[in-house]
Amino acid sequence: MTLTLMWEARALPGRGADLLEWARAQRLPAVPLRRETFTATQDRVLVLTWWDAPEDAVVPEFPEPPAGLLTRPVHRWRFVSHGVGSGPAEG
């Protein structure tokens, strides 16, 4: 089973590059199967990590960024993969 953790934060206006630099510098105490970092409008940074673990597993999560960098609290979600497809859903 593959567990995916999603971490999303929104920086103060104009601080998106600072938040991205901070997120990319974070090291977790264990290495995930995969890690990707994304940016989006409104100075948002998104980090996804994939783990070979069940949904309720204890795995390392990203910490809170430094005070004064965010416009709101960090959002976190857990997802479990149910396969990868390339076309319409089968029904």
PDB file of C-alpha atoms in Angstrom:
ATOM      1  CA  MET A   1       0.000   0.000   0.000  1.00  0.00           C
ATOM      2  CA  THR A   2       1.279   3.477  -0.823  1.00  0.00           C
ATOM      3  CA  LEU A   3       0.485   6.307   1.546  1.00  0.00           C
ATOM      4  CA  THR A   4       0.811   9.859   0.218  1.00  0.00           C
ATOM      5  CA  LEU A   5       1.119  12.819   2.549  1.00  0.00           C
ATOM      6  CA  MET A   6       0.222  16.263   1.264  1.00  0.00           C
ATOM      7  CA  TRP A   7       1.528  19.408   2.954  1.00  0.00           C
ATOM      8  CA  GLU A   8       0.325  22.781   1.656  1.00  0.00           C
ATOM      9  CA  ALA A   9       1.138  26.254   2.917  1.00  0.00           C
ATOM     10  CA  ARG A  10       0.443  29.795   1.739  1.00  0.00           C
ATOM     11  CA  ALA A  11       3.116  32.413   2.295  1.00  0.00           C
ATOM     12  CA  LEU A  12       2.586  36.056   3.024  1.00  0.00           C
ATOM     13  CA  PRO A  13       2.356  38.070  -0.222  1.00  0.00           C
ATOM     14  CA  GLY A  14       5.762  38.225  -1.868  1.00  0.00           C
ATOM     15  CA  ARG A  15       7.262  35.554   0.422  1.00  0.00           C
ATOM     16  CA  GLY A  16       6.540  32.538  -1.778  1.00  0.00           C
ATOM     17  CA  ALA A  17      10.202  32.159  -2.777  1.00  0.00           C
ATOM     18  CA  ASP A  18      11.193  32.174   0.907  1.00  0.00           C
ATOM     19  CA  LEU A  19       8.630  29.495   1.723  1.00  0.00           C
ATOM     20  CA  LEU A  20       9.746  27.391  -1.249  1.00  0.00           C
ATOM     21  CA  GLU A  21      13.394  27.664  -0.175  1.00  0.00           C
ATOM     22  CA  TRP A  22      12.466  26.689   3.387  1.00  0.00           C
ATOM     23  CA  ALA A  23      10.389  23.678   2.232  1.00  0.00           C
ATOM     24  CA  ARG A  24      13.089  22.396  -0.126  1.00  0.00           C
ATOM     25  CA  ALA A  25      15.680  22.582   2.670  1.00  0.00           C
ATOM     26  CA  GLN A  26      13.651  20.402   5.069  1.00  0.00           C
ATOM     27  CA  ARG A  27      15.091  16.964   5.761  1.00  0.00           C
ATOM     28  CA  LEU A  28      12.906  14.239   7.181  1.00  0.00           C
ATOM     29  CA  PRO A  29      14.264  11.642   9.631  1.00  0.00           C
ATOM     30  CA  ALA A  30      13.358   8.893   7.133  1.00  0.00           C
ATOM     31  CA  VAL A  31      13.514   8.926   3.337  1.00  0.00           C
ATOM     32  CA  PRO A  32      10.171   8.591   1.510  1.00  0.00           C
ATOM     33  CA  LEU A  33       9.765   6.543  -1.662  1.00  0.00           C
ATOM     34  CA  ARG A  34       9.284   9.819  -3.510  1.00  0.00           C
ATOM     35  CA  ARG A  35       9.049  13.524  -2.721  1.00  0.00           C
ATOM     36  CA  GLU A  36       7.846  16.339  -4.974  1.00  0.00           C
ATOM     37  CA  THR A  37       7.561  20.064  -4.355  1.00  0.00           C
ATOM     38  CA  PHE A  38       5.167  22.328  -6.255  1.00  0.00           C
ATOM     39  CA  THR A  39       4.263  26.015  -6.318  1.00  0.00           C
ATOM     40  CA  ALA A  40       0.955  27.639  -7.228  1.00  0.00           C
ATOM     41  CA  THR A  41      -0.657  31.039  -7.409  1.00  0.00           C
ATOM     42  CA  GLN A  42      -0.977  33.169  -4.287  1.00  0.00           C
ATOM     43  CA  ASP A  43       2.494  32.154  -3.024  1.00  0.00           C
ATOM     44  CA  ARG A  44       1.460  28.565  -2.255  1.00  0.00           C
ATOM     45  CA  VAL A  45       3.889  25.689  -1.770  1.00  0.00           C
ATOM     46  CA  LEU A  46       2.841  22.052  -1.872  1.00  0.00           C
ATOM     47  CA  VAL A  47       4.960  19.061  -0.870  1.00  0.00           C
ATOM     48  CA  LEU A  48       3.900  15.475  -1.531  1.00  0.00           C
ATOM     49  CA  THR A  49       5.694  12.501  -0.015  1.00  0.00           C
ATOM     50  CA  TRP A  50       5.018   8.843  -0.814  1.00  0.00           C
ATOM     51  CA  TRP A  51       5.551   6.063   1.736  1.00  0.00           C
ATOM     52  CA  ASP A  52       5.321   2.277   1.595  1.00  0.00           C
ATOM     53  CA  ALA A  53       2.948   2.205   4.547  1.00  0.00           C
ATOM     54  CA  PRO A  54      -0.727   1.798   5.516  1.00  0.00           C
ATOM     55  CA  GLU A  55      -2.952   4.846   5.906  1.00  0.00           C
ATOM     56  CA  ASP A  56      -2.643   4.944   9.700  1.00  0.00           C
ATOM     57  CA  ALA A  57       1.161   4.493   9.780  1.00  0.00           C
ATOM     58  CA  VAL A  58       3.372   6.827  11.743  1.00  0.00           C
ATOM     59  CA  VAL A  59       5.608   8.488   9.144  1.00  0.00           C
ATOM     60  CA  PRO A  60       7.599  11.738   9.281  1.00  0.00           C
ATOM     61  CA  GLU A  61       5.636  14.862   8.467  1.00  0.00           C
ATOM     62  CA  PHE A  62       6.820  18.314   7.490  1.00  0.00           C
ATOM     63  CA  PRO A  63       7.112  20.755  10.386  1.00  0.00           C
ATOM     64  CA  GLU A  64       5.499  24.154  10.681  1.00  0.00           C
ATOM     65  CA  PRO A  65       7.377  26.925   8.830  1.00  0.00           C
ATOM     66  CA  PRO A  66       8.918  29.803  10.788  1.00  0.00           C
ATOM     67  CA  ALA A  67       6.540  32.296  12.387  1.00  0.00           C
ATOM     68  CA  GLY A  68       5.729  35.292  10.226  1.00  0.00           C
ATOM     69  CA  LEU A  69       6.040  33.443   6.911  1.00  0.00           C
ATOM     70  CA  LEU A  70       2.444  32.200   6.472  1.00  0.00           C
ATOM     71  CA  THR A  71      -0.952  33.773   5.871  1.00  0.00           C
ATOM     72  CA  ARG A  72      -2.795  30.827   7.455  1.00  0.00           C
ATOM     73  CA  PRO A  73      -2.046  27.506   9.153  1.00  0.00           C
ATOM     74  CA  VAL A  74      -0.544  24.682   7.099  1.00  0.00           C
ATOM     75  CA  HIS A  75      -2.970  22.178   5.575  1.00  0.00           C
ATOM     76  CA  ARG A  76      -2.154  18.465   5.739  1.00  0.00           C
ATOM     77  CA  TRP A  77      -3.912  15.461   4.211  1.00  0.00           C
ATOM     78  CA  ARG A  78      -3.261  11.723   3.868  1.00  0.00           C
ATOM     79  CA  PHE A  79      -4.177   9.766   0.755  1.00  0.00           C
ATOM     80  CA  VAL A  80      -3.944   6.104  -0.226  1.00  0.00           C
ATOM     81  CA  SER A  81      -3.276   5.270  -3.873  1.00  0.00           C
ATOM     82  CA  HIS A  82      -5.694   2.998  -5.683  1.00  0.00           C
ATOM     83  CA  GLY A  83      -3.687   2.719  -8.891  1.00  0.00           C
ATOM     84  CA  VAL A  84      -2.557   4.833 -11.793  1.00  0.00           C
ATOM     85  CA  GLY A  85      -4.572   5.146 -14.964  1.00  0.00           C
ATOM     86  CA  SER A  86      -4.139   6.871 -18.281  1.00  0.00           C
ATOM     87  CA  GLY A  87      -7.647   6.871 -19.702  1.00  0.00           C
ATOM     88  CA  PRO A  88     -11.331   6.960 -18.813  1.00  0.00           C
ATOM     89  CA  ALA A  89     -12.406   5.134 -15.695  1.00  0.00           C
ATOM     90  CA  GLU A  90     -13.607   1.625 -16.219  1.00  0.00           C
ATOM     91  CA  GLY A  91     -17.185   1.017 -15.226  1.00  0.00           C
TER      92      GLY A  91
END
